[in-house]
Amino acid sequence: MSDFQETLFEGYGQRFQIDKLLHDVHTEHQHLVIFENARMGRVMALDGVVQTSEADEFIYHEMLAHVPILAHGLARRVLIIGGGDGGVLREVARHRDIESITMVEIDDTVVQTCKEFLPNHSAGTFDDPRLKLVIADGMHFVTSTEEKFDVIISDSTDPIGPAEVLFSERFYQACRRCLNDGGILVTQNGTPFMQLGEVQTTAKRLHGLFADWHFYQAAVPTYLGGAMAFAWGACNAESRKLPLETLLQRFVGSGIVTRYYNPHVHIAAFALPQYVLHAIAKPSND
Ligand code: SAM
């Protein structure tokens, strides 16, 4: 039985036993493998970095979708950058009031392969009539589109290779341009314990661009190094300060049954540890 050794961090990493190799292909953009692991279910990796596993993807995709959409309260148009496995699409599509979902994914092979080998991630939502799937570079899309969105979700790989541009100042500026009044941007921003520099860089790039910026966290076992950070950029500073009652009303009203997200977790997720607050130069009462 062979192993998958993640290569994200020099000298430190995680190993998955490959119980069955399901797919291994060099796409136009990256090296894609999908394999079965007895403990984590089906696992996908891109360029040696674990992207998602069936066992815990619900944590990541629920937090990436429901936090901004329920905080916004009136979201109708959502843009997903990346997200080719379909997990965040599935969670966004559960919101009945969302009228339009645009997904801009650079690698069509990821979409097609995940439809086949990770069908529970998208759960058929690639056929949702509200979806417009655009196979393109997310950076090019946000810098050239005339469309506006209420929520933008960047569910990209790490800032190496094709996703490097999705962590640039120009990308965040373009996302800000594409947001309606009251709009919210959230992004995958790595695990602060292992990638604190990425959080610091994003903080500097969001500062001054949004009325409110911060990070929220969730521990996703598949993402090595502790809690995963999600960057938050909101056009309305009140979006992060909603009372629990409001979030509870919206959550119950959505009729969505979750396995990880709830309004208490939503609020708690924005409480950051001192070392992260210090790194992003924020007071502990922010
Ligand atoms: N949940 C994963 C994580 O936290 O790392 C991300 C999963 S999703 C598979 C990441 C997607 O971002 C991939 O499908 C990849 O092709 C896509 N991607 C990378 N760079 C991109 C770009 N510049 N524009 C659009 N999609 C991009």
Coordinates of C-alpha atoms and ligand atoms in Angstrom, one line a residue:
M1 CA 0.0 0.0 0.0
S2 CA 1.5 3.4 -1.0
D3 CA 1.3 6.7 0.8
F4 CA 0.4 10.3 -0.1
Q5 CA 2.9 12.6 1.5
E6 CA 1.7 16.3 1.5
T7 CA 4.5 18.6 0.4
L8 CA 3.1 22.0 1.5
F9 CA 5.6 22.6 4.3
E10 CA 9.3 22.0 4.2
G11 CA 10.2 19.3 6.8
Y12 CA 6.7 18.9 8.2
G13 CA 3.7 17.2 6.7
Q14 CA 0.9 14.7 6.8
R15 CA 0.7 11.3 5.3
F16 CA -2.4 9.5 4.0
Q17 CA -2.4 5.8 3.2
I18 CA -3.6 5.4 -0.3
D19 CA -6.1 2.5 0.0
K20 CA -7.1 2.9 -3.6
L21 CA -5.9 5.3 -6.2
L22 CA -8.9 6.6 -8.2
H23 CA -7.5 9.2 -10.5
D24 CA -4.1 10.7 -11.3
V25 CA -3.8 13.3 -14.1
H26 CA -1.7 16.3 -15.1
T27 CA -4.2 18.9 -16.2
E28 CA -3.5 22.0 -18.1
H29 CA -2.7 23.7 -14.8
Q30 CA -1.9 21.3 -12.0
H31 CA -1.3 17.7 -11.0
L32 CA -4.5 16.2 -9.7
V33 CA -4.9 13.0 -7.7
I34 CA -7.9 11.5 -6.0
F35 CA -7.5 8.5 -3.8
E36 CA -9.4 6.6 -1.1
N37 CA -8.3 6.6 2.5
A38 CA -10.1 4.4 5.1
R39 CA -10.3 7.2 7.7
M40 CA -10.8 10.4 5.5
G41 CA -12.8 8.9 2.7
R42 CA -12.0 10.1 -0.8
V43 CA -9.3 12.8 -0.9
M44 CA -8.2 15.1 -3.6
A45 CA -4.8 16.8 -3.9
L46 CA -3.5 19.4 -6.3
D47 CA 0.2 19.8 -6.9
G48 CA 1.0 17.7 -3.8
V49 CA -1.4 19.7 -1.5
V50 CA -4.5 18.2 0.0
Q51 CA -7.5 20.2 -1.2
T52 CA -10.5 18.3 0.3
S53 CA -11.6 15.1 1.9
E54 CA -15.0 13.6 2.2
A55 CA -14.7 13.2 5.9
D56 CA -14.4 16.8 6.9
E57 CA -15.2 19.0 3.9
F58 CA -18.6 19.9 5.5
I59 CA -16.7 22.0 8.1
Y60 CA -14.8 24.1 5.5
H61 CA -17.6 24.5 3.0
E62 CA -20.4 25.4 5.5
M63 CA -18.2 28.0 7.1
L64 CA -17.1 29.5 3.8
A65 CA -20.7 29.8 2.5
H66 CA -23.0 30.4 5.5
V67 CA -21.0 32.9 7.4
P68 CA -21.0 35.6 4.7
I69 CA -24.4 34.8 3.3
L70 CA -26.2 34.8 6.7
A71 CA -24.2 37.9 7.8
H72 CA -25.3 39.7 4.6
G73 CA -28.9 38.8 5.1
L74 CA -30.1 39.9 1.6
A75 CA -27.6 38.2 -0.7
R76 CA -29.0 37.4 -4.1
R77 CA -25.9 37.2 -6.3
V78 CA -22.9 35.1 -5.3
L79 CA -19.5 34.8 -7.0
I80 CA -17.3 31.8 -6.3
I81 CA -13.7 32.0 -7.4
G82 CA -12.1 28.5 -7.6
G83 CA -14.2 25.9 -5.7
G84 CA -13.9 23.4 -8.6
D85 CA -14.7 20.4 -6.3
G86 CA -18.3 21.8 -5.9
G87 CA -18.4 21.7 -2.1
V88 CA -18.9 25.4 -1.5
L89 CA -21.3 25.5 -4.5
R90 CA -23.4 22.9 -2.8
E91 CA -23.7 25.0 0.4
V92 CA -24.3 28.3 -1.4
A93 CA -27.1 26.6 -3.5
R94 CA -28.9 25.6 -0.3
H95 CA -29.9 29.2 0.2
R96 CA -33.2 29.5 -1.6
D97 CA -33.1 33.3 -1.8
I98 CA -29.9 33.2 -3.8
E99 CA -30.9 34.0 -7.4
S100 CA -27.5 33.7 -9.2
I101 CA -24.3 31.8 -8.6
T102 CA -21.3 32.5 -10.8
M103 CA -18.4 30.1 -10.4
V104 CA -15.0 31.0 -12.1
E105 CA -12.8 28.0 -12.0
I106 CA -9.5 27.9 -14.0
D107 CA -9.3 24.2 -14.4
D108 CA -12.3 22.4 -16.0
T109 CA -10.6 19.0 -15.4
V110 CA -11.0 19.6 -11.7
V111 CA -14.8 20.2 -12.2
Q112 CA -15.2 17.1 -14.4
T113 CA -13.1 14.9 -12.3
C114 CA -14.8 15.9 -9.0
K115 CA -18.2 15.4 -10.6
E116 CA -17.2 11.8 -11.3
F117 CA -15.1 10.9 -8.2
L118 CA -16.4 13.3 -5.5
P119 CA -20.1 13.4 -6.5
N120 CA -21.2 14.2 -2.9
H121 CA -19.2 17.4 -2.9
S122 CA -21.4 19.1 -5.5
A123 CA -24.4 16.8 -4.9
G124 CA -25.8 17.7 -8.3
T125 CA -25.5 21.5 -7.9
F126 CA -23.4 21.8 -11.1
D127 CA -26.8 21.4 -12.7
D128 CA -28.5 24.1 -10.6
P129 CA -30.2 26.5 -13.1
R130 CA -28.9 29.5 -11.0
L131 CA -25.3 28.5 -11.8
K132 CA -23.2 30.1 -14.5
L133 CA -19.9 28.1 -14.6
V134 CA -17.0 30.1 -16.2
I135 CA -13.8 28.3 -16.9
A136 CA -11.3 31.1 -16.6
D137 CA -8.7 32.8 -14.4
G138 CA -10.5 34.3 -11.4
M139 CA -8.2 37.3 -11.5
H140 CA -9.0 38.0 -15.1
F141 CA -12.7 37.7 -14.4
V142 CA -12.9 40.1 -11.4
T143 CA -10.7 42.7 -13.2
S144 CA -12.9 42.6 -16.4
T145 CA -16.5 41.8 -15.4
E146 CA -19.1 44.5 -15.3
E147 CA -21.3 42.3 -13.0
K148 CA -21.8 43.1 -9.3
F149 CA -22.2 40.6 -6.5
D150 CA -23.4 40.6 -2.9
V151 CA -21.0 37.9 -1.7
I152 CA -17.7 36.8 -3.2
I153 CA -16.1 33.6 -2.0
S154 CA -12.6 32.8 -3.0
D155 CA -12.1 29.1 -2.5
S156 CA -8.7 28.7 -4.1
T157 CA -5.6 26.6 -3.7
D158 CA -2.7 28.1 -1.8
P159 CA -0.8 31.2 -3.1
I160 CA 1.5 29.1 -5.3
G161 CA 1.0 28.4 -8.9
P162 CA -2.3 29.4 -10.6
A163 CA -3.8 30.8 -7.3
E164 CA -0.9 33.1 -6.5
V165 CA -2.7 36.0 -8.1
L166 CA -5.8 35.4 -6.0
F167 CA -3.9 36.7 -3.0
S168 CA -2.7 39.9 -4.6
E169 CA -3.7 43.5 -3.8
R170 CA -5.0 43.8 -7.3
F171 CA -7.3 40.8 -6.8
Y172 CA -8.8 42.2 -3.5
Q173 CA -9.2 45.6 -5.1
A174 CA -11.0 44.1 -8.1
C175 CA -13.2 42.1 -5.8
R176 CA -14.1 45.3 -3.8
R177 CA -15.1 46.9 -7.2
C178 CA -17.3 43.9 -8.0
L179 CA -19.3 44.1 -4.7
N180 CA -22.7 45.8 -4.3
D181 CA -23.3 48.0 -1.3
G182 CA -23.2 45.9 1.8
G183 CA -21.2 43.2 -0.1
I184 CA -18.9 40.8 1.6
L185 CA -15.7 39.0 0.4
V186 CA -14.4 35.9 2.1
T187 CA -11.4 33.9 1.1
Q188 CA -9.5 30.7 2.1
N189 CA -6.4 32.1 3.8
G190 CA -4.4 29.1 5.2
T191 CA -3.6 28.0 8.7
P192 CA -2.2 31.0 10.7
F193 CA 0.0 28.8 12.9
M194 CA 1.9 27.5 9.8
Q195 CA 1.2 30.4 7.4
L196 CA 1.1 33.5 9.6
G197 CA 2.8 35.5 6.9
E198 CA -0.1 34.9 4.5
V199 CA -2.6 36.2 7.1
Q200 CA -0.4 39.3 7.7
T201 CA -0.1 40.0 4.0
T202 CA -3.8 39.7 3.4
A203 CA -4.5 41.9 6.4
K204 CA -2.3 44.6 5.0
R205 CA -4.0 44.3 1.6
L206 CA -7.5 44.4 3.0
H207 CA -6.8 47.3 5.3
G208 CA -8.1 50.5 3.9
L209 CA -10.0 48.7 1.1
F210 CA -13.0 47.6 3.1
A211 CA -15.1 49.3 5.8
D212 CA -14.3 46.3 8.0
W213 CA -11.8 43.5 7.6
H214 CA -10.9 40.6 9.9
F215 CA -10.5 36.8 9.9
Y216 CA -12.6 34.0 11.2
Q217 CA -11.4 30.4 11.9
A218 CA -12.5 26.8 11.8
A219 CA -10.5 23.7 12.6
V220 CA -10.5 21.4 9.5
P221 CA -8.5 18.3 10.2
T222 CA -7.5 17.9 6.5
Y223 CA -5.7 21.3 6.6
L224 CA -2.5 20.7 8.5
G225 CA -1.3 23.1 11.1
G226 CA -4.3 24.0 13.3
A227 CA -7.3 26.2 12.6
M228 CA -7.9 27.4 9.0
A229 CA -8.3 31.2 8.6
F230 CA -10.9 32.8 6.4
A231 CA -10.3 36.4 5.4
W232 CA -13.3 38.7 5.7
G233 CA -13.7 42.0 3.9
A234 CA -17.1 43.8 4.4
C235 CA -18.5 47.0 2.8
N236 CA -20.6 47.4 5.9
A237 CA -18.9 47.3 9.3
E238 CA -22.1 46.1 10.9
S239 CA -22.1 42.8 9.0
R240 CA -19.6 41.4 11.5
K241 CA -21.3 42.8 14.6
L242 CA -24.8 41.2 14.2
P243 CA -26.6 40.2 17.4
L244 CA -27.0 36.4 17.9
E245 CA -30.8 36.8 17.7
T246 CA -30.5 38.2 14.1
L247 CA -28.2 35.3 13.0
L248 CA -30.5 32.8 14.7
Q249 CA -33.6 34.2 12.9
R250 CA -31.8 34.1 9.6
F251 CA -30.4 30.6 10.1
V252 CA -33.8 29.2 11.2
G253 CA -35.5 31.0 8.4
S254 CA -33.1 29.5 5.8
G255 CA -34.4 26.1 6.7
I256 CA -30.8 24.8 6.2
V257 CA -29.7 21.8 8.3
T258 CA -26.0 21.9 8.9
R259 CA -23.4 19.6 10.5
Y260 CA -21.0 22.3 11.7
Y261 CA -22.3 25.8 11.2
N262 CA -24.6 27.5 13.7
P263 CA -24.9 31.1 14.8
H264 CA -23.0 30.6 18.0
V265 CA -20.1 29.1 16.0
H266 CA -20.4 31.9 13.5
I267 CA -19.9 34.6 16.2
A268 CA -17.2 32.6 18.0
A269 CA -15.2 32.0 14.8
F270 CA -14.3 35.7 14.6
A271 CA -12.6 35.6 18.0
L272 CA -8.9 35.3 17.2
P273 CA -6.0 34.2 19.4
Q274 CA -3.6 36.9 20.6
Y275 CA -0.7 35.8 18.3
V276 CA -2.9 36.3 15.3
L277 CA -4.3 39.6 16.5
H278 CA -0.8 40.8 17.2
A279 CA 0.4 39.7 13.7
I280 CA -2.4 41.7 12.1
A281 CA -2.0 44.6 14.5
K282 CA -5.5 44.4 15.9
P283 CA -6.6 45.0 19.5
S284 CA -8.1 42.0 21.3
N285 CA -11.5 43.9 21.5
D286 CA -11.9 44.3 17.8
Ligands
SAM1 N1 -10.6 23.9 -0.2 C1 -9.3 24.0 -0.9 C2 -8.3 24.7 0.0 O1 -8.7 25.2 1.0 O2 -7.1 24.8 -0.5 C3 -9.5 24.6 -2.2 C4 -10.3 23.7 -3.1 S1 -10.6 24.1 -4.7 C5 -10.3 22.6 -5.4 C6 -9.3 25.1 -5.3 C7 -9.5 25.5 -6.7 O3 -8.9 26.7 -7.0 C8 -8.9 24.5 -7.7 O4 -9.9 23.8 -8.4 C9 -8.1 25.3 -8.7 O5 -8.1 24.9 -10.0 C10 -8.7 26.7 -8.5 N2 -7.9 27.8 -8.9 C11 -6.5 28.0 -8.6 N3 -6.1 29.2 -9.2 C12 -7.2 29.7 -9.8 C13 -7.4 30.9 -10.5 N4 -6.4 31.8 -10.7 N5 -8.7 31.2 -11.0 C14 -9.7 30.3 -10.7 N6 -9.6 29.2 -10.1 C15 -8.3 28.9 -9.6

